[in-house]
CSV table of C-alpha atoms in Angstrom, one decimal:
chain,number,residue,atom,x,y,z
A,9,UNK,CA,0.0,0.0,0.0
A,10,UNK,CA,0.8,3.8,-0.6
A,11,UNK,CA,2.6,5.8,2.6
A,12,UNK,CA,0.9,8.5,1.2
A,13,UNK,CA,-2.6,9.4,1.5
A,14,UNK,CA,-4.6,8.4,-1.5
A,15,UNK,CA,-6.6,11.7,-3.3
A,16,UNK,CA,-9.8,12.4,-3.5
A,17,UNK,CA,-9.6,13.0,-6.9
A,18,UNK,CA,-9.7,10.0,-9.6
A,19,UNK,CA,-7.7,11.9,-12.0
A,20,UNK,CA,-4.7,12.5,-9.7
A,21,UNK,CA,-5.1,9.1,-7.8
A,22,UNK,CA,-4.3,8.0,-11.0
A,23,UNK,CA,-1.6,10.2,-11.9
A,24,UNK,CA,-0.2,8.8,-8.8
A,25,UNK,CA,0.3,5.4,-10.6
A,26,UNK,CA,3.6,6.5,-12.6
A,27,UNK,CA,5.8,8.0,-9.8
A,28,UNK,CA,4.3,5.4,-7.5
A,29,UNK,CA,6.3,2.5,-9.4
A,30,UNK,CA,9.1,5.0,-10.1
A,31,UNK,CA,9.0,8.4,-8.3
A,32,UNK,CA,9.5,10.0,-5.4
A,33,UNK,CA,5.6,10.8,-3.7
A,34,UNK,CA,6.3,12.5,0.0
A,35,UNK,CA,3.9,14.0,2.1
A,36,UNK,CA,3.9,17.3,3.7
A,37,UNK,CA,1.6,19.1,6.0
A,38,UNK,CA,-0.5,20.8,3.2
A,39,UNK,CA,0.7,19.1,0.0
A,40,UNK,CA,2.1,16.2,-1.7
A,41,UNK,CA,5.7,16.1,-3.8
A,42,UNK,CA,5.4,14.0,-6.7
A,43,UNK,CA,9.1,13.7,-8.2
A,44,UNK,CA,9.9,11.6,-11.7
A,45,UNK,CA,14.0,11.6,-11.2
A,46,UNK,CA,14.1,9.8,-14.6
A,47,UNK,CA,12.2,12.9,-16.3
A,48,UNK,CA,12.8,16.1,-15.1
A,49,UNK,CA,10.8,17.6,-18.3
A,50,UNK,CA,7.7,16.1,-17.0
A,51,UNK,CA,5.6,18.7,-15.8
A,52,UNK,CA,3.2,16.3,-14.4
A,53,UNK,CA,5.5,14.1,-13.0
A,54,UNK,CA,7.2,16.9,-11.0
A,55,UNK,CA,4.8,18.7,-9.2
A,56,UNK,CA,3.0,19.9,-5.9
A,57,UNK,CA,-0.5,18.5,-5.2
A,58,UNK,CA,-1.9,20.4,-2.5
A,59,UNK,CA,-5.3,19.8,-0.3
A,60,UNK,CA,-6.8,23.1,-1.4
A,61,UNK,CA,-6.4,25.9,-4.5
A,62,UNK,CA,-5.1,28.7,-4.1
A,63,UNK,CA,-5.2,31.5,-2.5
A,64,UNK,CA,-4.5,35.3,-2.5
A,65,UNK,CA,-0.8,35.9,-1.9
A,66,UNK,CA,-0.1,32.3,-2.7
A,67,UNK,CA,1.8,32.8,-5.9
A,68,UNK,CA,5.1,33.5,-4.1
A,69,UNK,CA,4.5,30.7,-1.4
A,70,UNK,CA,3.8,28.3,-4.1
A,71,UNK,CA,6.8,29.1,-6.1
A,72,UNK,CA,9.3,28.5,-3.2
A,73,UNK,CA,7.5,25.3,-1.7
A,74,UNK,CA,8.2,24.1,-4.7
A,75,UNK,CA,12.0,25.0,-5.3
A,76,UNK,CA,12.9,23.8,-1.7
A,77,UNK,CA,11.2,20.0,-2.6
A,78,UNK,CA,12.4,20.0,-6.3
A,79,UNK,CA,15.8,20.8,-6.1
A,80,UNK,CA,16.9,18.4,-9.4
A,81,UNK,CA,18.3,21.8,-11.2
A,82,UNK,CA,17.5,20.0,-14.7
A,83,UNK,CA,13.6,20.8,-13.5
A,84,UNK,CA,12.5,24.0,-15.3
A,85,UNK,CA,9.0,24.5,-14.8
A,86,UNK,CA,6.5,25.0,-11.8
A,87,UNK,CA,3.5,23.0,-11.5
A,88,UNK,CA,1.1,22.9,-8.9
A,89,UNK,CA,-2.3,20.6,-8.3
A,90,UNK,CA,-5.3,20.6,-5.7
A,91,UNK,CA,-7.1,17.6,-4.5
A,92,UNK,CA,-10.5,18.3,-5.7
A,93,UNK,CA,-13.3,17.3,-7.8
A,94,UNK,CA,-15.4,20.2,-9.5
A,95,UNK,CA,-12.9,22.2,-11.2
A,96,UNK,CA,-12.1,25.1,-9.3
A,97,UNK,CA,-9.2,27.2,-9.3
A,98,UNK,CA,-9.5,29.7,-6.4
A,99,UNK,CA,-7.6,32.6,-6.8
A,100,UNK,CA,-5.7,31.7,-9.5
A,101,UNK,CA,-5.6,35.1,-11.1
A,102,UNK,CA,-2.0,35.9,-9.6
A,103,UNK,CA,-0.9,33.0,-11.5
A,104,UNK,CA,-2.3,33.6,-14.8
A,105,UNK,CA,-0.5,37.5,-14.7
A,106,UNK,CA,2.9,36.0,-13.6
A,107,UNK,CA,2.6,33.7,-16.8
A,108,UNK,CA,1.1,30.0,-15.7
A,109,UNK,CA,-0.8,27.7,-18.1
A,110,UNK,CA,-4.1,26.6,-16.5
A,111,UNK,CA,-5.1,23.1,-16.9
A,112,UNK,CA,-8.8,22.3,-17.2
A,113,UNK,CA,-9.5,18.8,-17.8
A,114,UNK,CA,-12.7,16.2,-17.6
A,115,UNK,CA,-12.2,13.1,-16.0
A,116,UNK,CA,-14.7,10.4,-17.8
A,117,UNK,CA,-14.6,6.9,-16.8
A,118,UNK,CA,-16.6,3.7,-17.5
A,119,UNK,CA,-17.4,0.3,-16.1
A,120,UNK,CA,-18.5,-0.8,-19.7
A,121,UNK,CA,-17.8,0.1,-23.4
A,122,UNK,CA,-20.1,0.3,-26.3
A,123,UNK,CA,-18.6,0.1,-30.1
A,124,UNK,CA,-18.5,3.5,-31.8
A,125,UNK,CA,-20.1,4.8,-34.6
A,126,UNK,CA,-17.7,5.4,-36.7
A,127,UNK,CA,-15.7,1.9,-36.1
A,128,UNK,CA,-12.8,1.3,-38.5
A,129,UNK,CA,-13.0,-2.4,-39.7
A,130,UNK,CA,-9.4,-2.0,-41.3
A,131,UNK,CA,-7.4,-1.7,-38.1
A,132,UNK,CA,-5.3,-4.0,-35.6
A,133,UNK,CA,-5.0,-3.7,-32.1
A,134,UNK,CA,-3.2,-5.7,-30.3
A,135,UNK,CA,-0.5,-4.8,-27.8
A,136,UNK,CA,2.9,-3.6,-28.3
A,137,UNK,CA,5.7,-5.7,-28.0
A,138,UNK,CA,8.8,-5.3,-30.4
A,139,UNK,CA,11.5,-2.9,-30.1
A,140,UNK,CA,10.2,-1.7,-33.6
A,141,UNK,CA,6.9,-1.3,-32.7
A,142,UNK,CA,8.0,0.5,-29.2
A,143,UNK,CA,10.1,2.6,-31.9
A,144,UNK,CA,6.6,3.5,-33.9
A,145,UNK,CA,5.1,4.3,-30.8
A,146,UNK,CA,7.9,6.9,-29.9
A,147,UNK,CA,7.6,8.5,-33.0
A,148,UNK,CA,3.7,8.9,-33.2
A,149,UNK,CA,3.8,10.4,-29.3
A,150,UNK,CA,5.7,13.1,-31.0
A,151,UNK,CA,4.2,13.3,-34.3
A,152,UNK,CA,1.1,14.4,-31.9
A,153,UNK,CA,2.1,17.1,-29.1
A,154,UNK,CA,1.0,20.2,-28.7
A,155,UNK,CA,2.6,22.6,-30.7
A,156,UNK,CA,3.4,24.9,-27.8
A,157,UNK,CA,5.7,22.1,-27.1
A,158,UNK,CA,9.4,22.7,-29.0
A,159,UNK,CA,10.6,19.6,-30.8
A,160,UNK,CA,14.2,19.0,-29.5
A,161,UNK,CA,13.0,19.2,-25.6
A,162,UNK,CA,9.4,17.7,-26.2
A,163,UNK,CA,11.8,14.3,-28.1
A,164,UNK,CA,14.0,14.2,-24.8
A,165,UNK,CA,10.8,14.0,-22.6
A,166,UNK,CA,8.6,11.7,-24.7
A,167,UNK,CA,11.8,9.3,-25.0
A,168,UNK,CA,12.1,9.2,-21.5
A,169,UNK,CA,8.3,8.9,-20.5
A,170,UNK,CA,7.9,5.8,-23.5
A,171,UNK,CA,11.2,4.1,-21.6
A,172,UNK,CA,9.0,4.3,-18.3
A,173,UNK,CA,5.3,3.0,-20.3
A,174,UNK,CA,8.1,-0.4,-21.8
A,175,UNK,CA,9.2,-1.0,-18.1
A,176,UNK,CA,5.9,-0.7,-16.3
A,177,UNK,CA,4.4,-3.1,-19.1
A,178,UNK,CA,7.6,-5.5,-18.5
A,179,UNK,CA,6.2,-5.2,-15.1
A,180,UNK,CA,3.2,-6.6,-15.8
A,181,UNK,CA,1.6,-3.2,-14.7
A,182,UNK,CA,-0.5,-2.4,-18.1
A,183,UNK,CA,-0.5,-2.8,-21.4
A,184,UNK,CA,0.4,-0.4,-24.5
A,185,UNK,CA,-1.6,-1.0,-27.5
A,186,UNK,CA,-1.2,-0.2,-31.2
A,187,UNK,CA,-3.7,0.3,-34.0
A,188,UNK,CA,-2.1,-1.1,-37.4
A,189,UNK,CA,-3.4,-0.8,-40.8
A,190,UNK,CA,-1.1,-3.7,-41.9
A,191,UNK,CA,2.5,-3.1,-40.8
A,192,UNK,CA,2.0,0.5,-40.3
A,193,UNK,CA,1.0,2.1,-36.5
A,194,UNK,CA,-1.7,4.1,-36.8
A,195,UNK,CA,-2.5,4.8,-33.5
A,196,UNK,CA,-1.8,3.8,-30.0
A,197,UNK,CA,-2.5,3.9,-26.3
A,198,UNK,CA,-1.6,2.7,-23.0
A,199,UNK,CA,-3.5,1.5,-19.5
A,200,UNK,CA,-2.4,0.9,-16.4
A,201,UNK,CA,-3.7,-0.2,-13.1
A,202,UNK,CA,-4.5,0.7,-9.4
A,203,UNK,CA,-5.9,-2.2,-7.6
A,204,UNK,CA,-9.5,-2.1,-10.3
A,205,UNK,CA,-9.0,1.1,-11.5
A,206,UNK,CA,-7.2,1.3,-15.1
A,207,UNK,CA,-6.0,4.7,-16.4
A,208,UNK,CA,-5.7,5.8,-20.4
A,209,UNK,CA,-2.3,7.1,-20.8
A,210,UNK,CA,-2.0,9.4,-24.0
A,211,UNK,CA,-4.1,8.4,-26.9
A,212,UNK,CA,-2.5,9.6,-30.2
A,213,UNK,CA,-3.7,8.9,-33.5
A,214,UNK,CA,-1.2,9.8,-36.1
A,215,UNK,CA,-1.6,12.9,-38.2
A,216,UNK,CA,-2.0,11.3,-41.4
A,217,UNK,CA,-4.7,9.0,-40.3
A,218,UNK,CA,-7.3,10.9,-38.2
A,219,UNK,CA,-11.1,10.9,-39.0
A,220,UNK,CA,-11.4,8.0,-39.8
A,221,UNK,CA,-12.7,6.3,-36.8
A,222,UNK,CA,-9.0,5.2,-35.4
A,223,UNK,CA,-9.2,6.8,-31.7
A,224,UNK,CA,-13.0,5.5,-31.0
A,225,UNK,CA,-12.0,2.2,-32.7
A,226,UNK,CA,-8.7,1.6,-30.4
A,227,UNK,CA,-10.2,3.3,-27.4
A,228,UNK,CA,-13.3,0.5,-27.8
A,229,UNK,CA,-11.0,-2.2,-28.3
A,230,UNK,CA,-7.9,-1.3,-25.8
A,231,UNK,CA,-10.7,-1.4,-23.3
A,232,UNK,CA,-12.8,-4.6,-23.8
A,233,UNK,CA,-9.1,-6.1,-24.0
A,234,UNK,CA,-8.4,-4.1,-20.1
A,235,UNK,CA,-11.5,-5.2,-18.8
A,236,UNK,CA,-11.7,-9.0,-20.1
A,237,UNK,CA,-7.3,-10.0,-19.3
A,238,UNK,CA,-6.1,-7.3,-16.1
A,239,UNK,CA,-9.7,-7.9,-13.6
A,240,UNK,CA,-10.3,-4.0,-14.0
A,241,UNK,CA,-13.6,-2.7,-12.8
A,242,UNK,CA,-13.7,1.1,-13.7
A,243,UNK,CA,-11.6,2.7,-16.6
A,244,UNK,CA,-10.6,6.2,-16.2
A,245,UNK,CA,-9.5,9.2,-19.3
A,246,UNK,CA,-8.3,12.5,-18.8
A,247,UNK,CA,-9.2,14.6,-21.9
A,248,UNK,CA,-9.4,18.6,-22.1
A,249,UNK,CA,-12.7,19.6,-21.0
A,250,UNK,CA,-13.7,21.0,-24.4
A,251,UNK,CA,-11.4,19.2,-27.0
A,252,UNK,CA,-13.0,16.5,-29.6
A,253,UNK,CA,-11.1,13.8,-28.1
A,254,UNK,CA,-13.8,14.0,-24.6
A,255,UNK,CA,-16.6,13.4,-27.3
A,256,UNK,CA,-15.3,10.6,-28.7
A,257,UNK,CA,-14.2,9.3,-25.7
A,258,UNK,CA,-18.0,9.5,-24.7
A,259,UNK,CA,-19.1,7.5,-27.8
A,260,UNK,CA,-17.4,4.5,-26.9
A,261,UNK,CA,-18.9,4.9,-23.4
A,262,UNK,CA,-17.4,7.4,-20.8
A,263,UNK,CA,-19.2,9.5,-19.0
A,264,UNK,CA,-17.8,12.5,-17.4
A,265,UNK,CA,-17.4,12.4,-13.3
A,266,UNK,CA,-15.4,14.9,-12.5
A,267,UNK,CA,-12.7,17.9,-13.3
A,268,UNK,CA,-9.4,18.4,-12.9
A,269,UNK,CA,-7.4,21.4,-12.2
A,270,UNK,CA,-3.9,22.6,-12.2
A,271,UNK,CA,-1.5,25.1,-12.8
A,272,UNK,CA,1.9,25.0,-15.0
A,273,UNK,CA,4.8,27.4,-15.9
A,274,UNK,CA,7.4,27.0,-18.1
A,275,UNK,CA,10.3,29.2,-19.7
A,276,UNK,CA,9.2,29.5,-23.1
């Protein structure tokens, strides 16, 4: 079991799932330190969760709470999280004038998955496995960030965080699964587990291959595999609260339960 107290909040419980196996998760009076030593560049695997959101005056607090646990000097960025469940963000407005990121998210789950409407006959899923395939995945991750990410740094975090997803499935932890049309990745996924819980880890469909029913086809799949071969109960996605990805997340099933929210700088 944990030595730290598990959240409230599904989406960060299952955040917790990555630094748990290799991390650093202490707990402090008002706040938990999640450290990734392996990944400095992960903003959300370096981070303060704390009980409540902020306050006014907290911006300075934060800031230094956060350089006296994170001391790794390769860690760049300042991210904070608060344990609850209906989205809000205090007094955040501090934050947003000293240049921080706001992250809004909806945190669907499922105990069941229906086929989606738009379900792509042509494609494979099955899980990954070979180094090539592992090599495919790599590539797609980054084929599909956010371009407010730079290439060069966004490569050195996305190779660490793929070397962490082939260990924990090594581990027998989840499972990372690939949509092929033939040879070729398409698309893939990966799930991991907390006790019954399971928890998506970042869907990409590649570029060159999106509406055509990949994501809701592989989502579907991925899941009935989770639920039939690792004795999963609930299945939980974090998605931008207003992106197209929530809604087809919600045709294969999901249902929204609760919101995330979070704060992030970076030097940019």
């Amino acid at each position: 079991m944990p030595s730290y107290p598990r959240p409230k909040s599904l989406g960060y419980r299952t955040d917790l799932i990555f630094p748990n196996y290799d991390g650093v998760i202490r707990e402090c009076s008002e706040y938990l330190v999640i450290e990734t030593p392996s990944n400095p560049q992960f903003h959300w695997g370096n981070f303060l969760l704390f009980k409540a959101p902020p306050q006014k005056g907290d911006l300075n607090r934060w800031k230094q709470l956060f350089r006296t646990e994170l001391k790794n000097p390769a860690i760049q960025h300042l991210c904070f999280g608060w344990d609850t469940t209906n989205g809000e963000f205090g007094a955040h407005q501090e934050f947003l004038a000293a240049g921080f990121h706001p992250l809004e998210s909806i945190v669907l789950s499922c105990q069941n998955v229906v086929s989606p409407p738009n379900f792509n006959e042509k494609i494979s899923v099955r899980p990954i496995q070979k180094d090539s395939e592992w090599n495919a995945v790599l590539k797609n991750q980054i084929a599909c960030r956010d371009e407010i990410f730079e290439y060069g740094p966004y490569q050195i975090f996305k190779g660490n965080q793929v070397k962490r997803w082939r260990k924990m499935v090594e581990a027998q932890l989840g499972h990372w699964f690939g949509a092929f049309i033939g040879d070729q990745l398409v698309g893939d996924l990966g799930i991991f587990k907390d006790q019954s819980l399971g928890r998506f880890q970042n869907v990409g469909t590649s570029p060159k291959f999106r509406r055509q029913g990949i994501c809701g086809t592989l989502v579907h799949t991925a899941s009935r595999l989770a639920f039939d071969e690792m004795n999963l109960k609930t299945l939980v996605m974090v998605a931008d609260d207003d992106g197209n990805a929530r809604r087809v997340y919600e045709s294969v099933g999901f249902v929204p339960t609760e919101k995330q929210s979070g704060l992030s700088w970076w030097p940019r």
